[in-house]
Amino acid sequence: MSAAITTRPPTAPVPHAPAAGGTRRRSRTRTRLELALLLTPALVLFAGFVLIPIGVAAYYSLYSWNGFGPLSDFVGFQNYVDALSGEVFQGAIGHNLIIAVLSIVVQLPLSISLAMLLNRKIRGRTFLRMVVFAPYVLSEAVTAVIWLLMLQPGGFVDSILRGIGLGGLVQLWLADPSIVLYTLFLVITWKYIGFGVILLLAGLQGVPPELREAAALDGASAWQTTRHVVLPLLGPTIRIWVFLSVIGSLQLFDLVWIMTLGGPANASTTMATYLVDHGFKRYEFGFGSAVAVILFIICFLFALLYQRFALRRDTDGALTGVR
Amino acid sequence: MRSNKPLALFAAAAFVLAGCGGGGDASTEGPVTLTWWHNRTTEPMKSKWQEVADGFTKTHPNTSFNIEPLQNEQFQTKVPLALQGNTPPDIFQQWGGGQLADQMKSGKIADITESSKGWIGPVGKYADGWKVGDKQLGVPYLMHAVGFWYRKDLFAAAGITTPPSTVEELNAAVTKLKGTGVTPIAIGGKDRWPDAFYWGYFAVRQCSVDTLKKAVEKTELTDPCFTKAGENLKAFLDTKPFQDGFVGTPAQQGAGSSAGLLANGQAAMELQGDWNPDVMRALTEDKDLDSKLGWFPFPAVTGGEGDPTVLLGGGDGFSCTTRAAQACSEFLGHLVSDEVQKILAETGSGLPVTEAGVAALKSEAHKTISENMSKASHLQFYFDTAFPTKVGQALNDAIANFFAGQGGPDTIVKSVSEAAAGNK
């Protein structure tokens, strides 16, 4: 008898005892009760702080409303038309897209190379990892204030550049409308590269060393091993990073607000700074709500599409249903 | 996916504030606790306000306070939401002008015209900015005025003996200062509002007081003098009086800010409010800063119809909401009493609204500004405050864009009519 138990493979399911019909019905009711009990608090919070506010914002967005008195001036979709046809908002969408694309094109290769470097056994690896990750720990507001001060003309950055003989690279970092967006992108990269590196380092830990060894035995070069063995296995991590990065780029606010307020001449306005500038600061809460809904729809559409086409194979079974 | 942050914040706050209304006590008889939102989050004023409230409770045992200091920026979002909800603060920071007129539409701002009659006299003309129509809807406790702060040492080094009194003299001073290698004028262009001081003053010097009053009343800048003001500003900007990259310079943060440049002797002038020495002291190690600073009003514009004594400014005040209007009004009366005005004068954080307060001012520069204030035939509110909020902000944006090289004098004028017409 004991021999029979030990020969059962460890992963095989424990056979269920056949249940009588009455017990099954009772257990189903119980399951439902348990579900209701456990899910209700979360659902109430989710509805109260996410779903209802979205609904309320959508409702406000149909009115011209300055925040005082009743909602009486119904304007239909005029707020949406005004926002989408405005040059400044179009520019803001463009700036968000530029940041999103630059993030993928610049930060991704940089993160992967740094992660691979820091995955090697080199002297001071822990220290270097910490250095790369440190900026991510700072709040965005602190980052913004530090860089705002360092990027002033003749400030820290300019002095360093001049000191190492690169004075020719000195720019009016935050004052030149054609440069300011890229300056902000550099700061974003400085701040968020550590996050990508840590994520990818974790991914690299999941690449079995046997596979590298096998590839090496088969005569694959270092580059071929990286390209055909390591990168494909990093796929899920990279896809999640891209998702987080794009959503982050679309919501970009704190850093821009503190460093430039979207200026000069709207050259660094993002959708979120536009929302605060034209919604809150101008007491145009109906219009601001419309902008918020547009921002929400863009983020939501991206999330759905990305989920459908890119993340599907990573999350299959986890998020897309059990069967 | 995480829900998108600004939207969730925006709507969640609206939802929560609208949802959690409690039944307020409508009677003003009996004990009352006044919720007080003020903007003095730093010392010395933060504890001064606490002392003033405690003192008032001692003489008025029925009135106690629940004080919440908030950052300036928070008022822009919290006040509209609170006025829309059922439990707004009983007393809150009020800058007057068009914003107050906007807030009045909530029906929650108390009309203190009657209840203030006993004490508002000494405030005189300064109280007008907190009126909408004939209704007194708040009262200032400190006034502010904008003018040029300058470094006496740098002026002397450049051979400038008297502060400029016309724009031509100002231009000459700029040229002389450039010759000595310092930045003639510092400006915090990143923050936008310092830009608006320049356009505001060129308008105030170009247009007659009547024209200014009419423009604010009708929310329009159709008089040609406003376009002319923009042209004068353009000519002034063409002399390149500011530091490099001024459109990216913050006004008050760090030694590289415009206030920091002035405090550390890298720039010779800054057009700023009376609060500037406080800001500068925090940005420099120079203990003798105050003795090096002087103040002169914005120079006259030759050919302008404006009165050169007119000052551009504003003030800090409070409004009451209707729940405990009587007790609140009494407290506002206390704030403009000689006793409190003297306390405020000693902190140096603004210009007292009564003569007793002015007499207690300590700083020479603040005394000068106060003298100019009492001589002025008119105090022009900052245009962004005087106009309804959306119009004022649109104007500020148009001016800031102009400083960054976008648009012209006519775009600035047009921004007002377009925002007033509801265009985004």
XYZ file of C-alpha atoms in Angstrom:
747
model
C 0.000 0.000 0.000
C 2.686 2.450 0.881
C 4.537 1.391 -2.257
C 1.496 2.370 -4.338
C 1.558 5.894 -2.941
C 5.244 6.466 -3.439
C 5.099 5.369 -7.088
C 2.550 8.093 -7.920
C 4.410 10.742 -9.886
C 4.660 13.961 -7.836
C 2.824 16.070 -10.392
C -0.160 13.773 -10.834
C -3.377 15.144 -9.364
C -4.679 13.619 -6.201
C -7.780 11.708 -7.229
C -11.014 13.288 -5.975
C -13.285 11.259 -3.860
C -16.541 10.861 -5.785
C -19.012 13.280 -4.193
C -22.706 12.801 -3.813
C -24.950 15.173 -5.852
C -26.212 17.076 -2.804
C -22.732 17.825 -1.554
C -21.708 19.163 -4.955
C -24.620 21.591 -5.081
C -23.904 22.767 -1.579
C -20.241 23.261 -2.385
C -21.145 25.274 -5.497
C -23.306 27.637 -3.428
C -20.497 27.890 -0.985
C -18.009 28.713 -3.706
C -20.263 31.502 -4.916
C -20.637 32.873 -1.415
C -16.927 32.776 -0.897
C -16.335 34.533 -4.217
C -18.848 37.214 -3.348
C -17.370 37.706 0.083
C -13.797 37.901 -1.102
C -14.338 39.931 -4.243
C -16.842 42.515 -3.027
C -14.425 44.775 -1.120
C -12.018 44.905 -4.061
C -14.821 45.438 -6.558
C -16.363 48.220 -4.482
C -13.019 49.987 -4.259
C -12.314 49.448 -7.951
C -15.738 50.750 -8.902
C -15.568 53.679 -6.495
C -12.093 54.872 -7.337
C -11.676 53.787 -10.956
C -14.867 52.993 -12.833
C -17.197 55.641 -11.415
C -14.609 58.443 -11.691
C -14.036 57.514 -15.326
C -17.771 57.625 -15.872
C -18.060 60.951 -14.053
C -15.208 62.431 -16.108
C -16.868 61.246 -19.311
C -20.087 62.915 -18.144
C -18.372 66.218 -17.245
C -16.602 66.189 -20.593
C -19.889 66.850 -22.370
C -20.383 70.175 -20.597
C -18.758 73.553 -20.641
C -18.196 73.840 -16.906
C -15.840 75.951 -14.815
C -16.263 73.877 -11.675
C -18.793 76.131 -9.946
C -22.540 75.764 -9.945
C -24.606 73.133 -11.730
C -23.721 71.439 -14.991
C -26.065 73.340 -17.234
C -24.181 74.184 -20.401
C -24.361 70.987 -22.460
C -22.009 71.182 -25.429
C -21.997 67.578 -26.669
C -18.664 66.605 -28.146
C -17.498 70.180 -28.677
C -14.799 69.839 -25.995
C -13.350 66.863 -27.847
C -13.453 68.726 -31.146
C -11.758 71.761 -29.571
C -9.043 69.643 -27.992
C -8.266 67.509 -31.011
C -8.306 70.433 -33.429
C -6.064 72.589 -31.228
C -2.464 72.917 -32.344
C -1.124 72.762 -28.818
C -2.870 69.486 -28.000
C -1.856 67.953 -31.324
C 1.679 68.955 -30.500
C 1.312 67.385 -27.060
C 0.209 64.042 -28.551
C 3.179 64.252 -30.901
C 5.574 64.874 -28.007
C 4.193 61.852 -26.110
C 4.685 59.692 -29.194
C 8.239 60.963 -29.725
C 9.096 60.092 -26.123
C 7.472 56.649 -26.470
C 9.339 55.838 -29.689
C 12.653 57.206 -28.390
C 12.209 55.129 -25.226
C 11.989 51.946 -27.235
C 14.662 52.818 -29.766
C 17.217 54.204 -27.316
C 16.454 52.868 -23.860
C 15.779 49.265 -24.832
C 19.153 48.503 -26.500
C 20.882 50.464 -23.747
C 19.082 48.525 -21.007
C 19.822 45.179 -22.651
C 23.521 45.930 -23.081
C 23.856 47.228 -19.529
C 21.965 44.227 -18.155
C 24.198 41.821 -20.053
C 27.288 43.619 -18.869
C 26.119 43.594 -15.264
C 25.172 39.936 -15.560
C 28.849 39.014 -16.067
C 31.085 38.221 -13.177
C 32.988 41.470 -12.964
C 34.627 43.185 -10.050
C 32.273 45.557 -8.210
C 29.195 44.156 -9.900
C 26.874 44.745 -6.939
C 28.093 48.306 -6.618
C 27.623 48.981 -10.322
C 24.155 47.501 -10.268
C 23.307 49.773 -7.373
C 24.659 52.830 -9.196
C 22.573 52.064 -12.267
C 19.462 51.485 -10.208
C 19.875 54.410 -7.809
C 18.190 57.113 -9.957
C 15.068 55.010 -10.195
C 14.668 55.217 -6.425
C 14.488 59.028 -6.495
C 11.040 60.502 -6.859
C 10.300 62.158 -10.166
C 9.902 65.527 -8.478
C 13.339 65.329 -6.870
C 14.891 64.197 -10.152
C 13.245 67.092 -11.940
C 14.428 69.745 -9.484
C 18.005 68.395 -9.476
C 18.222 68.397 -13.264
C 16.436 71.738 -13.571
C 19.214 73.282 -11.479
C 22.041 71.364 -13.189
C 20.845 72.245 -16.693
C 20.755 76.014 -16.216
C 23.080 77.904 -18.555
C 26.573 77.813 -17.065
C 25.367 75.259 -14.552
C 26.783 71.899 -13.525
C 26.230 70.111 -16.832
C 27.738 72.939 -18.888
C 30.754 73.166 -16.571
C 31.391 69.414 -16.820
C 31.140 69.484 -20.600
C 33.511 72.454 -20.842
C 35.832 70.818 -18.312
C 36.286 67.716 -20.440
C 36.755 69.690 -23.623
C 33.272 69.169 -25.010
C 32.257 72.817 -24.632
C 30.968 72.731 -28.199
C 28.133 70.457 -27.092
C 26.776 73.027 -24.639
C 23.212 73.977 -25.468
C 20.433 76.045 -23.974
C 19.111 72.738 -22.693
C 15.772 73.910 -21.377
C 15.404 77.202 -23.212
C 15.761 76.141 -26.852
C 12.369 74.969 -28.153
C 14.027 72.641 -30.667
C 16.083 70.879 -28.003
C 14.049 70.896 -24.830
C 12.085 67.715 -25.555
C 15.282 65.741 -26.126
C 16.816 67.184 -22.968
C 13.799 65.900 -21.067
C 14.187 62.536 -22.750
C 17.792 62.332 -21.541
C 16.649 62.952 -17.973
C 13.883 60.359 -18.331
C 16.438 57.873 -19.611
C 18.784 58.646 -16.715
C 15.963 58.034 -14.284
C 14.329 54.964 -15.774
C 17.240 53.038 -17.280
C 17.842 51.374 -13.905
C 14.355 49.957 -13.898
C 14.808 48.360 -17.317
C 18.197 46.997 -16.312
C 16.868 45.380 -13.127
C 13.939 43.884 -14.995
C 16.201 42.471 -17.701
C 18.747 41.229 -15.168
C 15.959 39.245 -13.557
C 15.071 37.950 -17.005
C 18.684 36.958 -17.647
C 18.736 34.928 -14.457
C 16.038 32.832 -16.065
C 18.224 31.904 -19.048
C 19.560 28.408 -18.206
C 23.361 28.273 -18.430
C 23.080 24.832 -20.067
C 21.601 26.418 -23.159
C 24.562 28.783 -23.513
C 26.940 25.896 -22.974
C 25.133 23.793 -25.550
C 25.279 26.666 -28.025
C 28.988 27.134 -27.321
C 29.598 23.403 -27.860
C 27.809 23.662 -31.182
C 30.294 26.364 -32.128
C 28.025 29.388 -31.841
C 29.831 32.730 -31.505
C 29.086 35.037 -28.567
C 26.926 37.179 -30.825
C 25.035 34.174 -32.178
C 24.419 32.902 -28.651
C 23.086 36.304 -27.640
C 20.975 36.743 -30.741
C 19.497 33.255 -30.992
C 19.496 31.957 -27.438
C 19.474 34.788 -24.898
C 17.310 37.402 -26.624
C 14.430 35.053 -27.469
C 14.373 33.888 -23.879
C 14.309 37.530 -22.725
C 11.254 38.107 -24.957
C 8.597 38.118 -22.232
C 10.624 40.546 -20.091
C 11.253 42.850 -23.043
C 7.588 42.849 -24.017
C 6.513 43.768 -20.483
C 9.161 46.507 -20.338
C 7.951 47.973 -23.646
C 4.415 47.987 -22.318
C 5.338 49.790 -19.104
C 7.562 52.189 -20.971
C 4.939 53.215 -23.520
C 2.239 53.670 -20.884
C 4.718 55.706 -18.816
C 5.560 57.858 -21.847
C 1.904 58.524 -22.548
C 1.286 59.626 -18.969
C 4.454 61.701 -18.640
C 3.757 64.620 -16.330
C 5.754 65.313 -13.150
C 9.147 65.713 -14.719
C 7.953 68.021 -17.491
C 5.761 70.071 -15.200
C 8.613 70.842 -12.833
C 11.354 71.310 -15.393
C 9.597 73.328 -18.113
C 5.851 73.637 -17.430
C 5.513 72.429 -21.024
C 7.459 75.426 -22.373
C 9.125 77.268 -23.914
C 6.346 78.070 -26.385
C 4.663 74.671 -25.768
C 7.710 72.837 -27.118
C 7.565 70.221 -24.365
C 3.844 70.047 -23.594
C 2.539 66.526 -23.015
C -1.070 65.393 -22.896
C -1.002 65.345 -19.102
C 0.572 68.806 -18.720
C -1.938 70.125 -21.256
C -4.705 68.619 -19.146
C -3.563 70.351 -15.987
C -2.730 73.596 -17.765
C -5.985 73.906 -19.653
C -8.240 71.993 -17.266
C -7.245 73.011 -13.747
C -5.346 76.238 -14.194
C -7.998 77.725 -16.457
C -10.943 76.397 -14.447
C -12.184 74.571 -17.563
C -13.145 71.370 -15.850
C -15.437 70.145 -18.627
C -12.706 70.631 -21.204
C -10.108 69.107 -18.880
C -12.314 66.053 -18.442
C -12.547 65.673 -22.206
C -8.743 65.748 -22.458
C -8.545 63.193 -19.639
C -10.963 60.909 -21.462
C -8.925 61.207 -24.675
C -5.758 60.339 -22.753
C -7.566 57.408 -21.152
C -8.843 56.108 -24.477
C -5.369 56.296 -26.034
C -3.817 54.397 -23.103
C -6.651 51.892 -23.000
C -6.569 51.198 -26.741
C -2.835 50.729 -26.630
C -3.171 48.362 -23.673
C -5.851 46.293 -25.387
C -4.021 46.056 -28.695
C -0.713 45.299 -27.052
C -2.363 42.671 -24.913
C -4.007 41.119 -27.950
C -1.013 41.065 -30.260
C 2.161 41.196 -28.191
C 1.543 39.949 -24.701
C -0.855 37.181 -25.570
C 1.651 34.374 -25.678
C 3.316 35.481 -22.440
C 0.134 35.750 -20.479
C -1.783 32.920 -22.114
C -3.493 31.017 -19.354
C -2.655 33.618 -16.709
C -4.842 36.494 -17.819
C -6.739 35.218 -20.837
C -8.929 32.656 -19.108
C -8.219 29.274 -17.565
C -9.550 27.058 -20.345
C -3.088 48.118 -16.751
C -2.847 50.796 -14.141
C -5.571 53.336 -14.572
C -4.277 56.554 -15.958
C -3.064 58.776 -13.208
C -4.265 62.316 -13.938
C -7.745 61.175 -14.863
C -8.119 58.977 -11.833
C -6.871 61.689 -9.503
C -9.023 64.311 -11.094
C -12.187 62.311 -11.064
C -11.607 60.475 -7.810
C -11.155 63.739 -5.971
C -14.315 65.126 -7.531
C -16.188 62.002 -6.625
C -14.964 61.830 -3.077
C -15.593 65.484 -2.357
C -19.028 65.406 -3.903
C -19.912 62.203 -2.125
C -18.894 62.864 1.421
C -20.981 65.871 2.321
C -21.832 66.157 5.991
C -24.616 68.239 7.427
C -23.017 71.571 8.304
C -24.198 73.617 11.229
C -25.939 76.602 9.716
C -26.322 78.693 12.843
C -23.675 81.209 13.779
C -24.847 81.391 17.373
C -23.088 79.227 19.876
C -19.659 77.652 19.551
C -18.271 77.397 16.048
C -15.083 75.902 14.659
C -13.804 77.686 11.584
C -11.890 75.638 9.037
C -9.197 77.963 7.717
C -7.186 77.291 4.546
C -4.276 79.694 4.220
C -1.215 79.660 1.993
C 1.521 80.302 4.549
C 3.161 76.909 4.711
C 6.523 78.292 5.843
C 7.791 80.220 8.829
C 7.493 82.851 10.170
C 3.939 83.326 8.894
C 2.782 79.771 9.578
C 3.140 80.125 13.338
C 2.065 83.793 13.253
C -1.290 82.738 11.859
C -1.567 80.091 14.571
C -0.858 82.761 17.209
C -3.381 85.139 15.676
C -6.038 82.408 15.708
C -5.235 81.439 19.298
C -5.424 85.079 20.354
C -8.812 85.455 18.681
C -10.136 82.356 20.454
C -9.070 83.882 23.770
C -11.197 86.989 23.242
C -13.964 85.089 21.403
C -14.294 81.801 23.328
C -17.093 80.635 21.042
C -14.836 80.626 17.992
C -12.123 78.038 17.523
C -10.061 77.130 14.473
C -9.096 74.157 12.420
C -6.140 75.455 10.418
C -4.872 73.840 7.218
C -1.930 75.514 5.491
C -1.849 74.636 1.767
C 0.607 75.361 -1.035
C -0.501 78.080 -3.473
C -0.896 75.596 -6.311
C -3.275 73.461 -4.267
C -5.819 76.229 -4.007
C -6.414 76.109 -7.735
C -7.712 72.557 -7.525
C -8.990 72.256 -3.984
C -11.101 75.403 -3.807
C -13.340 74.701 -6.831
C -13.899 71.135 -5.674
C -14.602 72.224 -2.104
C -17.031 74.936 -3.221
C -18.817 72.338 -5.316
C -19.108 70.038 -2.305
C -21.102 70.449 0.883
C -18.317 71.224 3.327
C -16.126 73.999 1.940
C -13.628 75.659 4.297
C -15.084 78.564 6.266
C -12.157 80.871 5.479
C -9.825 80.458 2.525
C -7.011 82.258 0.738
C -8.430 84.695 -1.783
C -6.482 86.600 -4.442
C -9.567 88.545 -5.534
C -10.345 89.740 -9.068
C -11.708 87.479 -11.774
C -11.090 84.295 -9.850
C -13.294 85.535 -7.031
C -15.989 86.404 -9.576
C -15.728 82.830 -10.903
C -15.980 81.386 -7.407
C -18.992 83.545 -6.581
C -21.009 81.491 -9.053
C -20.882 78.593 -6.594
C -23.251 80.544 -4.323
C -21.116 79.561 -1.338
C -19.078 82.750 -0.903
C -20.428 84.928 1.887
C -21.373 88.534 1.136
C -19.743 90.474 3.972
C -20.739 93.956 2.754
C -22.930 94.600 5.818
C -20.980 92.687 8.449
C -17.697 94.359 7.473
C -18.975 97.956 7.704
C -17.689 98.346 11.238
C -14.092 97.493 10.461
C -13.294 97.767 6.754
C -12.780 101.559 6.733
C -9.007 101.610 7.376
C -8.373 99.181 4.466
C -9.654 101.861 2.085
C -9.092 101.436 -1.663
C -7.287 98.131 -1.249
C -10.571 96.387 -0.394
C -11.915 97.120 -3.892
C -10.107 94.205 -5.477
C -12.146 91.829 -3.315
C -15.461 93.259 -4.507
C -17.633 91.859 -7.258
C -20.095 94.560 -8.305
C -21.079 96.249 -5.038
C -20.603 93.151 -2.951
C -17.662 92.808 -0.619
C -16.771 89.112 -0.910
C -13.472 89.089 0.923
C -10.768 91.370 2.248
C -7.005 91.645 1.778
C -4.663 91.388 4.743
C -1.443 92.171 2.838
C -0.940 93.875 -0.506
C 1.747 93.229 -3.100
C 3.309 95.407 -5.751
C 5.730 94.710 -8.566
C 8.727 96.857 -9.347
C 12.417 96.635 -10.172
C 14.700 95.242 -7.487
C 18.270 96.282 -8.243
C 21.785 95.882 -6.880
C 23.201 99.197 -5.727
C 26.756 97.824 -5.922
C 26.427 96.765 -9.562
C 24.706 100.013 -10.521
C 27.571 101.967 -8.933
C 30.164 99.817 -10.704
C 28.479 100.583 -14.034
C 28.382 104.299 -13.228
C 24.605 104.525 -12.921
C 23.897 107.138 -10.291
C 20.098 107.333 -10.206
C 17.610 104.545 -10.883
C 16.022 104.875 -14.351
C 12.737 106.788 -14.457
C 12.001 106.355 -18.171
C 12.352 103.363 -20.459
C 15.069 105.228 -22.394
C 17.067 105.546 -19.185
C 16.429 101.890 -18.470
C 17.790 100.968 -21.909
C 20.843 103.145 -21.267
C 21.368 101.381 -17.930
C 21.112 97.998 -19.654
C 23.841 99.021 -22.106
C 26.102 100.281 -19.304
C 25.606 97.127 -17.257
C 26.404 94.916 -20.236
C 29.681 96.809 -20.482
C 30.644 95.641 -17.001
C 29.973 92.011 -17.861
C 26.927 91.355 -15.688
C 23.483 90.350 -16.852
C 21.470 93.582 -16.792
C 18.120 91.992 -15.919
C 17.241 88.515 -14.663
C 13.863 86.964 -15.414
C 12.302 83.603 -14.502
C 10.778 82.877 -17.896
C 10.127 79.205 -17.233
C 7.438 80.076 -14.723
C 5.622 82.355 -17.228
C 4.112 84.771 -14.681
C 7.272 86.918 -14.497
C 6.916 87.501 -18.262
C 3.409 88.774 -17.655
C 4.756 91.512 -15.337
C 6.521 93.106 -18.313
C 3.575 93.080 -20.660
C 1.360 94.225 -17.775
C 3.569 97.209 -17.005
C 3.969 98.236 -20.643
C 0.147 98.186 -20.849
C -0.226 100.130 -17.594
C 2.215 102.803 -18.829
C 0.673 102.990 -22.311
C -3.030 103.035 -21.411
C -4.950 105.515 -19.294
C -6.460 104.402 -15.999
C -9.946 104.657 -17.519
C -8.968 102.412 -20.403
C -7.474 99.881 -17.996
C -10.600 99.804 -15.864
C -12.848 99.445 -18.892
C -10.702 96.657 -20.319
C -10.966 94.649 -17.113
C -14.670 95.310 -16.790
C -15.422 94.157 -20.338
C -12.714 91.470 -20.513
C -11.300 92.818 -23.746
C -8.117 94.493 -24.934
C -9.553 96.194 -27.995
C -8.068 99.637 -27.293
C -5.073 100.173 -29.598
C -2.937 101.102 -26.579
C -2.703 97.391 -25.670
C -1.265 96.517 -29.069
C 1.102 99.464 -28.735
C 2.151 98.069 -25.343
C 3.106 94.815 -27.051
C 5.128 96.718 -29.643
C 6.968 98.593 -26.896
C 7.646 95.276 -25.191
C 9.010 93.915 -28.462
C 11.364 96.853 -28.787
C 12.493 96.289 -25.217
C 13.084 92.553 -25.766
C 15.124 93.420 -28.853
C 17.673 95.133 -26.615
C 18.343 91.649 -25.175
C 18.382 92.722 -21.540
C 17.995 89.229 -20.021
C 20.317 86.353 -19.152
C 21.051 83.566 -21.674
C 18.296 81.006 -21.993
C 15.926 83.052 -19.869
C 12.828 81.195 -21.106
C 14.077 78.111 -19.252
C 15.055 79.848 -16.016
C 12.946 79.212 -12.914
C 11.996 82.315 -10.907
C 12.702 81.128 -7.392
C 14.393 77.709 -7.328
C 18.118 77.543 -6.677
C 21.049 79.881 -7.199
C 20.567 79.660 -10.980
C 17.036 81.045 -10.753
C 16.368 84.677 -11.593
C 16.118 85.568 -7.890
C 19.348 83.627 -7.289
C 21.178 85.481 -10.080
C 20.242 88.795 -8.479
C 21.018 87.591 -4.955
C 24.488 86.440 -5.990
C 25.372 89.519 -7.990
C 25.302 87.893 -11.428
C 22.420 90.081 -12.519
C 21.698 93.691 -11.646
C 17.892 93.939 -11.799
C 14.753 91.888 -11.639
C 11.152 92.979 -12.129
C 9.495 91.186 -9.234
C 7.067 91.472 -6.369
C 7.785 92.929 -2.941
C 8.378 89.371 -1.673
C 11.620 89.021 -3.629
C 14.110 89.775 -0.785
C 12.649 86.851 1.202
C 13.182 84.557 -1.773
C 16.694 85.899 -2.427
C 17.887 85.537 1.163
C 17.324 81.794 0.937
C 19.434 81.570 -2.214
C 22.645 83.265 -1.150
C 25.211 83.198 1.633
C 25.565 86.973 1.460
C 24.525 88.301 4.878
C 24.598 91.935 3.696
C 22.204 91.353 0.840
C 19.560 93.750 2.143
C 21.924 96.701 2.214
C 22.829 96.092 -1.453
C 19.251 96.015 -2.679
C 17.191 98.936 -3.879
C 13.763 99.280 -5.442
C 12.387 101.572 -8.135
C 9.003 101.572 -9.878
C 8.649 100.521 -13.512
C 9.858 103.498 -15.576
C 7.545 105.778 -17.557
C 6.979 105.166 -21.244
C 7.464 108.290 -23.344
C 4.281 109.080 -25.238
C 2.212 106.705 -23.147
C -1.136 107.836 -21.741
C -0.578 105.849 -18.562
C 0.000 107.468 -15.215
C 3.568 106.616 -14.153
C 2.495 106.321 -10.508
C 0.187 103.366 -11.241
C 1.483 100.111 -9.794
C 0.894 96.575 -10.949
C 0.163 94.270 -8.063
C -2.311 92.269 -6.122
C -2.797 91.020 -2.642
C -3.383 88.180 -0.238
C -6.816 88.068 1.262
C -9.477 85.786 2.599
C -13.054 85.009 1.704
C -15.703 83.517 3.962
C -18.174 80.856 2.992
C -21.777 81.051 4.036
C -21.878 78.459 6.853
C -20.267 80.591 9.549
C -20.166 83.939 7.780
C -20.714 86.071 10.856
C -17.911 84.573 12.935
C -15.639 84.532 9.889
C -16.309 88.185 9.121
C -15.461 89.150 12.689
C -12.204 87.276 12.363
C -11.358 89.044 9.075
C -11.973 92.298 10.911
C -9.415 91.179 13.456
C -6.861 90.538 10.698
C -7.002 94.157 9.530
C -6.920 95.530 13.090
C -3.898 97.602 14.094
C -2.700 94.817 16.360
C -2.517 92.111 13.671
C -1.391 94.485 10.909
C 1.645 95.418 13.038
C 2.479 91.744 13.516
C 2.221 91.191 9.760
C 4.362 94.247 9.029
C 7.133 92.894 11.232
C 7.318 89.624 9.323
C 8.051 91.589 6.144
C 5.998 89.209 4.040
C 3.957 91.857 2.277
C 2.640 95.398 2.467
C 0.148 96.080 5.280
C -3.290 97.290 4.221
C -3.697 99.883 6.978
C -1.627 102.925 7.951
C -0.897 101.512 11.382
C 0.631 98.495 9.707
C 2.639 100.537 7.206
C 4.093 102.566 10.076
C 5.411 99.358 11.604
C 7.334 98.263 8.475
C 11.009 97.624 9.116
C 12.648 97.223 5.712
C 13.597 100.447 3.894
C 12.646 98.951 0.541
C 9.227 97.940 1.777
C 8.700 101.426 3.152
C 9.540 102.821 -0.298
C 7.088 100.466 -1.973
C 4.363 101.332 0.530
C 4.903 105.049 -0.114
C 4.562 104.422 -3.837
C 1.410 102.430 -3.174
C -0.266 105.176 -1.228
C 0.698 107.774 -3.899
C -0.532 105.597 -6.770
C -3.638 106.858 -8.522
C -4.599 103.262 -9.272
C -3.426 99.787 -8.367
C -3.759 97.624 -11.458
C -4.359 93.994 -10.495
C -2.126 91.512 -12.293
C -4.062 90.958 -15.488
C -4.228 87.194 -14.992
C -5.974 87.789 -11.648
C -8.149 90.675 -12.806
C -9.608 88.725 -15.723
C -11.688 85.571 -15.315
C -9.304 82.686 -14.686
C -9.400 81.077 -18.123
C -8.836 84.423 -19.829
C -6.012 85.392 -17.475
C -4.197 82.113 -18.032
C -4.627 82.334 -21.797
C -3.131 85.838 -21.662
C -0.167 84.619 -19.596
C 0.457 81.779 -22.036
C 0.330 84.140 -25.009
C 2.809 86.488 -23.308
C 5.142 83.608 -22.400
C 5.024 82.353 -25.991
C 5.834 85.865 -27.161
C 8.903 85.891 -24.901
C 9.892 82.557 -26.467
C 9.634 84.107 -29.923
C 6.174 82.905 -30.902
C 3.391 85.290 -31.898
C 3.304 89.083 -31.807
C 1.621 92.016 -30.054
C -1.666 91.219 -31.791
C -1.602 87.537 -30.690
C -1.461 88.667 -27.068
C -4.429 90.980 -27.489
C -6.344 88.323 -29.409
C -5.727 85.635 -26.772
C -8.013 87.547 -24.426
C -10.933 87.952 -26.812
C -10.650 84.333 -27.944
C -10.510 82.904 -24.434
C -13.412 85.151 -23.395
C -15.404 83.830 -26.360
C -14.790 80.293 -25.168
C -12.204 79.245 -27.757
C -9.586 76.881 -26.455
